[in-house]
mmCIF file of C-alpha atoms in Angstrom:
data_model
loop_
_atom_site.group_PDB
_atom_site.id
_atom_site.type_symbol
_atom_site.label_atom_id
_atom_site.label_comp_id
_atom_site.label_asym_id
_atom_site.label_seq_id
_atom_site.Cartn_x
_atom_site.Cartn_y
_atom_site.Cartn_z
ATOM 1 C CA LEU H 1 0.000 0.000 0.000
ATOM 2 C CA SER H 2 2.762 2.377 0.807
ATOM 3 C CA GLU H 3 4.373 1.544 -2.504
ATOM 4 C CA ILE H 4 1.143 2.209 -4.382
ATOM 5 C CA SER H 5 0.694 5.410 -2.429
ATOM 6 C CA ALA H 6 4.244 6.549 -3.317
ATOM 7 C CA THR H 7 3.676 5.684 -6.964
ATOM 8 C CA GLU H 8 0.386 7.572 -6.875
ATOM 9 C CA GLU H 9 2.028 10.618 -5.299
ATOM 10 C CA ALA H 10 4.819 10.510 -7.872
ATOM 11 C CA ALA H 11 2.231 10.324 -10.643
ATOM 12 C CA VAL H 12 0.300 13.290 -9.175
ATOM 13 C CA LYS H 13 3.550 15.277 -8.839
ATOM 14 C CA ASN H 14 4.499 14.449 -12.426
ATOM 15 C CA TYR H 15 0.997 15.400 -13.547
ATOM 16 C CA GLU H 16 1.156 18.765 -11.735
ATOM 17 C CA GLU H 17 4.618 19.528 -13.144
ATOM 18 C CA MET H 18 3.447 18.615 -16.600
ATOM 19 C CA MET H 19 0.293 20.753 -16.173
ATOM 20 C CA THR H 20 2.426 23.719 -14.978
ATOM 21 C CA ALA H 21 4.768 23.294 -17.949
ATOM 22 C CA LYS H 22 1.829 23.016 -20.343
ATOM 23 C CA LYS H 23 0.162 26.126 -18.857
ATOM 24 C CA ARG H 24 3.395 28.073 -19.333
ATOM 25 C CA GLU H 25 3.645 26.767 -22.887
ATOM 26 C CA ILE H 26 -0.006 27.730 -23.554
ATOM 27 C CA GLU H 27 0.609 31.229 -22.139
ATOM 28 C CA SER H 28 3.725 31.604 -24.254
ATOM 29 C CA LEU H 29 1.942 30.409 -27.394
ATOM 30 C CA THR H 30 -1.062 32.661 -26.627
ATOM 31 C CA THR H 31 1.280 35.659 -26.325
ATOM 32 C CA THR H 32 2.942 34.667 -29.615
ATOM 33 C CA VAL H 33 -0.469 34.320 -31.315
ATOM 34 C CA GLU H 34 -1.555 37.751 -30.033
ATOM 35 C CA THR H 35 1.726 39.317 -31.210
ATOM 36 C CA LYS H 36 1.386 37.674 -34.638
ATOM 37 C CA THR H 37 -2.263 38.785 -34.891
ATOM 38 C CA GLN H 38 -1.239 42.372 -34.078
ATOM 39 C CA GLN H 39 1.559 42.199 -36.671
ATOM 40 C CA ILE H 40 -0.903 40.859 -39.250
ATOM 41 C CA GLY H 41 -3.246 43.775 -38.525
ATOM 42 C CA GLU H 42 -0.419 46.304 -38.849
ATOM 43 C CA LEU H 43 0.762 44.696 -42.085
ATOM 44 C CA GLN H 44 -2.775 44.798 -43.509
ATOM 45 C CA VAL H 45 -3.017 48.521 -42.674
ATOM 46 C CA ALA H 46 0.418 49.076 -44.257
ATOM 47 C CA ILE H 47 -0.648 47.142 -47.374
ATOM 48 C CA VAL H 48 -3.796 49.278 -47.726
ATOM 49 C CA GLN H 49 -1.720 52.466 -47.353
ATOM 50 C CA MET H 50 0.848 51.212 -49.860
ATOM 51 C CA ARG H 51 -1.891 50.357 -52.347
ATOM 52 C CA GLN H 52 -3.318 53.861 -51.947
ATOM 53 C CA ASP H 53 0.169 55.352 -52.392
ATOM 54 C CA LEU H 54 0.679 53.194 -55.481
ATOM 55 C CA SER H 55 -2.658 54.322 -56.892
ATOM 56 C CA ASP H 56 -1.803 57.984 -56.237
ATOM 57 C CA THR H 57 1.670 57.550 -57.752
ATOM 58 C CA GLU H 58 0.245 55.847 -60.848
ATOM 59 C CA ALA H 59 -2.282 58.666 -61.281
ATOM 60 C CA ALA H 60 0.493 61.257 -60.906
ATOM 61 C CA LEU H 61 2.641 59.338 -63.402
ATOM 62 C CA LEU H 62 -0.206 59.337 -65.939
ATOM 63 C CA GLU H 63 -0.644 63.084 -65.492
ATOM 64 C CA ASP H 64 3.107 63.662 -65.860
ATOM 65 C CA GLN H 65 3.236 61.485 -68.975
ATOM 66 C CA LYS H 66 0.296 63.372 -70.477
ATOM 67 C CA TYR H 67 1.950 66.705 -69.664
ATOM 68 C CA PHE H 68 5.216 65.465 -71.141
ATOM 69 C CA ALA H 69 3.484 64.325 -74.349
ATOM 70 C CA ASP H 70 1.687 67.682 -74.631
ATOM 71 C CA LEU H 71 4.924 69.557 -73.996
ATOM 72 C CA GLU H 72 6.795 67.446 -76.530
ATOM 73 C CA LYS H 73 4.079 68.082 -79.131
ATOM 74 C CA SER H 74 4.024 71.807 -78.330
ATOM 75 C CA CYS H 75 7.808 72.061 -78.548
ATOM 76 C CA ALA H 76 7.835 70.208 -81.876
ATOM 77 C CA THR H 77 5.190 72.597 -83.215
ATOM 78 C CA LYS H 78 7.052 75.641 -81.894
ATOM 79 C CA THR H 79 10.320 74.357 -83.362
ATOM 80 C CA GLY H 80 8.697 73.936 -86.771
ATOM 81 C CA GLU H 81 7.140 77.396 -86.582
ATOM 82 C CA TRP H 82 10.434 78.890 -85.432
ATOM 83 C CA GLU H 83 12.342 77.292 -88.315
ATOM 84 C CA GLU H 84 9.735 78.531 -90.787
ATOM 85 C CA ARG H 85 9.911 82.058 -89.336
ATOM 86 C CA GLN H 86 13.717 81.922 -89.439
ATOM 87 C CA LYS H 87 13.583 80.967 -93.107
ATOM 88 C CA THR H 88 11.086 83.744 -93.851
ATOM 89 C CA ARG H 89 13.113 86.311 -91.885
ATOM 90 C CA GLN H 90 16.264 85.291 -93.740
ATOM 91 C CA LEU H 91 14.555 85.702 -97.114
ATOM 92 C CA GLU H 92 13.116 89.064 -96.025
ATOM 93 C CA MET H 93 16.515 90.248 -94.866
ATOM 94 C CA GLU H 94 18.105 89.109 -98.141
ATOM 95 C CA ALA H 95 15.458 90.977 -100.150
ATOM 96 C CA VAL H 96 15.884 94.099 -98.037
ATOM 97 C CA SER H 97 19.674 93.854 -98.354
ATOM 98 C CA LYS H 98 19.386 93.551 -102.144
ATOM 99 C CA ALA H 99 17.107 96.575 -102.268
ATOM 100 C CA LEU H 100 19.470 98.497 -100.010
ATOM 101 C CA ALA H 101 22.396 97.515 -102.201
ATOM 102 C CA VAL H 102 20.547 98.775 -105.254
ATOM 103 C CA LEU H 103 19.646 102.047 -103.524
ATOM 104 C CA SER H 104 23.043 102.674 -101.961
ATOM 105 C CA GLY H 105 25.149 101.486 -104.889
ATOM 106 C CA ASP H 106 27.546 103.750 -106.783
ATOM 107 C CA ASP H 107 25.265 103.829 -109.827
ATOM 108 C CA ALA H 108 22.338 105.046 -107.753
ATOM 109 C CA HIS H 109 24.551 107.598 -106.005
ATOM 110 C CA ASP H 110 25.944 108.859 -109.341
ATOM 111 C CA LEU H 111 22.480 109.034 -110.816
ATOM 112 C CA PHE H 112 21.167 110.911 -107.805
ATOM 113 C CA THR H 113 24.133 113.309 -107.838
ATOM 114 C CA ARG H 114 23.775 113.982 -111.568
ATOM 115 C CA THR H 115 20.044 114.476 -111.527
ATOM 116 C CA PHE H 116 19.626 116.321 -108.246
ATOM 117 C CA ASN H 117 19.113 120.005 -108.638
ATOM 118 C CA PRO H 118 17.568 121.828 -105.672
ATOM 119 C CA ALA H 119 15.965 124.317 -108.019
ATOM 120 C CA PHE H 120 14.398 121.661 -110.175
ATOM 121 C CA VAL H 121 13.343 118.410 -108.564
ATOM 122 C CA GLN H 122 11.691 115.876 -110.816
ATOM 123 C CA THR H 123 8.824 114.184 -109.050
ATOM 124 C CA ALA H 124 7.126 112.496 -111.975
ATOM 125 C CA GLN H 125 10.077 110.416 -113.188
ATOM 126 C CA GLN H 126 11.562 107.457 -111.347
ATOM 127 C CA SER H 127 15.014 106.019 -111.820
ATOM 128 C CA GLU H 128 15.431 102.525 -113.162
ATOM 129 C CA ARG H 129 17.203 101.480 -109.958
ATOM 130 C CA ARG H 130 14.328 102.650 -107.801
ATOM 131 C CA THR H 131 11.847 100.834 -110.041
ATOM 132 C CA GLU H 132 13.963 97.674 -109.884
ATOM 133 C CA ALA H 133 14.222 97.868 -106.080
ATOM 134 C CA ALA H 134 10.459 98.420 -105.797
ATOM 135 C CA ARG H 135 9.815 95.481 -108.128
ATOM 136 C CA VAL H 136 12.087 93.132 -106.115
ATOM 137 C CA LEU H 137 10.453 94.154 -102.840
ATOM 138 C CA LYS H 138 6.966 93.799 -104.317
ATOM 139 C CA GLN H 139 7.743 90.256 -105.554
ATOM 140 C CA VAL H 140 9.017 89.244 -102.119
ATOM 141 C CA ALA H 141 5.963 90.803 -100.454
ATOM 142 C CA GLN H 142 3.617 88.863 -102.765
ATOM 143 C CA LYS H 143 5.545 85.622 -102.351
ATOM 144 C CA PHE H 144 5.383 85.732 -98.541
ATOM 145 C CA ASN H 145 2.159 87.731 -98.290
ATOM 146 C CA ASN H 146 3.940 90.261 -96.071
ATOM 147 C CA PRO H 147 2.303 93.701 -95.784
ATOM 148 C CA ARG H 148 5.416 95.302 -94.256
ATOM 149 C CA ILE H 149 7.527 94.534 -97.310
ATOM 150 C CA ALA H 150 4.659 95.646 -99.586
ATOM 151 C CA THR H 151 4.595 98.967 -97.735
ATOM 152 C CA LEU H 152 8.344 99.247 -98.122
ATOM 153 C CA ALA H 153 8.052 98.565 -101.882
ATOM 154 C CA TYR H 154 5.439 101.288 -102.130
ATOM 155 C CA GLN H 155 7.688 103.708 -100.235
ATOM 156 C CA VAL H 156 10.626 102.877 -102.506
ATOM 157 C CA LYS H 157 8.457 103.693 -105.474
ATOM 158 C CA LEU H 158 7.197 107.007 -104.095
ATOM 159 C CA ASP H 159 9.505 108.331 -101.346
ATOM 160 C CA ALA H 160 12.945 109.829 -101.371
ATOM 161 C CA PHE H 161 15.967 107.584 -100.867
ATOM 162 C CA THR H 162 16.731 108.761 -97.349
ATOM 163 C CA ARG H 163 13.301 107.770 -96.086
ATOM 164 C CA VAL H 164 13.527 104.432 -97.866
ATOM 165 C CA LYS H 165 16.943 103.727 -96.366
ATOM 166 C CA LYS H 166 15.619 104.593 -92.911
ATOM 167 C CA ALA H 167 12.611 102.321 -93.435
ATOM 168 C CA ILE H 168 14.904 99.494 -94.577
ATOM 169 C CA ASP H 169 17.171 100.011 -91.568
ATOM 170 C CA ASP H 170 14.139 100.036 -89.261
ATOM 171 C CA MET H 171 12.834 96.833 -90.821
ATOM 172 C CA ILE H 172 16.231 95.139 -90.463
ATOM 173 C CA ALA H 173 16.345 96.184 -86.799
ATOM 174 C CA GLN H 174 12.806 94.899 -86.257
ATOM 175 C CA LEU H 175 13.564 91.589 -87.987
ATOM 176 C CA THR H 176 16.712 91.199 -85.892
ATOM 177 C CA ALA H 177 14.745 91.880 -82.698
ATOM 178 C CA GLU H 178 12.068 89.353 -83.725
ATOM 179 C CA LYS H 179 14.776 86.809 -84.496
ATOM 180 C CA GLU H 180 16.323 87.291 -81.040
ATOM 181 C CA ALA H 181 12.924 86.962 -79.370
ATOM 182 C CA GLU H 182 12.203 83.772 -81.303
ATOM 183 C CA ILE H 183 15.602 82.331 -80.394
ATOM 184 C CA LYS H 184 14.945 83.146 -76.737
ATOM 185 C CA HIS H 185 11.518 81.482 -76.931
ATOM 186 C CA LYS H 186 12.954 78.398 -78.642
ATOM 187 C CA ASP H 187 15.694 78.126 -75.991
ATOM 188 C CA PHE H 188 12.996 78.291 -73.293
ATOM 189 C CA CYS H 189 11.052 75.464 -74.981
ATOM 190 C CA VAL H 190 14.170 73.332 -75.328
ATOM 191 C CA ASP H 191 15.120 73.938 -71.656
ATOM 192 C CA GLU H 192 11.590 73.024 -70.472
ATOM 193 C CA PHE H 193 11.602 69.927 -72.677
ATOM 194 C CA ASN H 194 14.992 68.802 -71.321
ATOM 195 C CA THR H 195 13.972 69.521 -67.724
ATOM 196 C CA ASN H 196 10.823 67.422 -68.090
ATOM 197 C CA GLN H 197 12.748 64.612 -69.755
ATOM 198 C CA LEU H 198 15.142 64.461 -66.784
ATOM 199 C CA GLN H 199 12.230 64.229 -64.347
#
């Protein structure tokens, strides 16, 4: 009986130790489960935020790509227009230079010197050089449909040489200023295009 009692007590003691160990293990595992559940909740919140950030970033990217495409198209259009204006300005300047050369040439100067008499100024006759200069300017004005050159051709035909020369000089200055403004505008477009490409 004492042996059975000792065996029984040993079994109870083993049972209690095992129960204590299992309770500790259950508490530890419960704590781990709670920690993991909290981490899962935090990760789910983070995933939702990241998805929202991704959605916002994709929307911003689409807007940026649209802006870039519009800017690229605008710059291409402006470049084409600028090149066309440059070509037109160059032809205008060449025509004006030719007219100026005709008007300021030695033949025109000799003709003016020979025919100028303060007492008797001929207003009805025009020199061949003046007619030629007016014709060249008129052709250029018609070709490019430019009213400024047409006005200049008319002035060459009717006005005195000094006024014509001043008008030609003014037009050259204006064309040069327009050219500089167009170059500045083109440089701005190119800079904006490059800046947006880098971003």
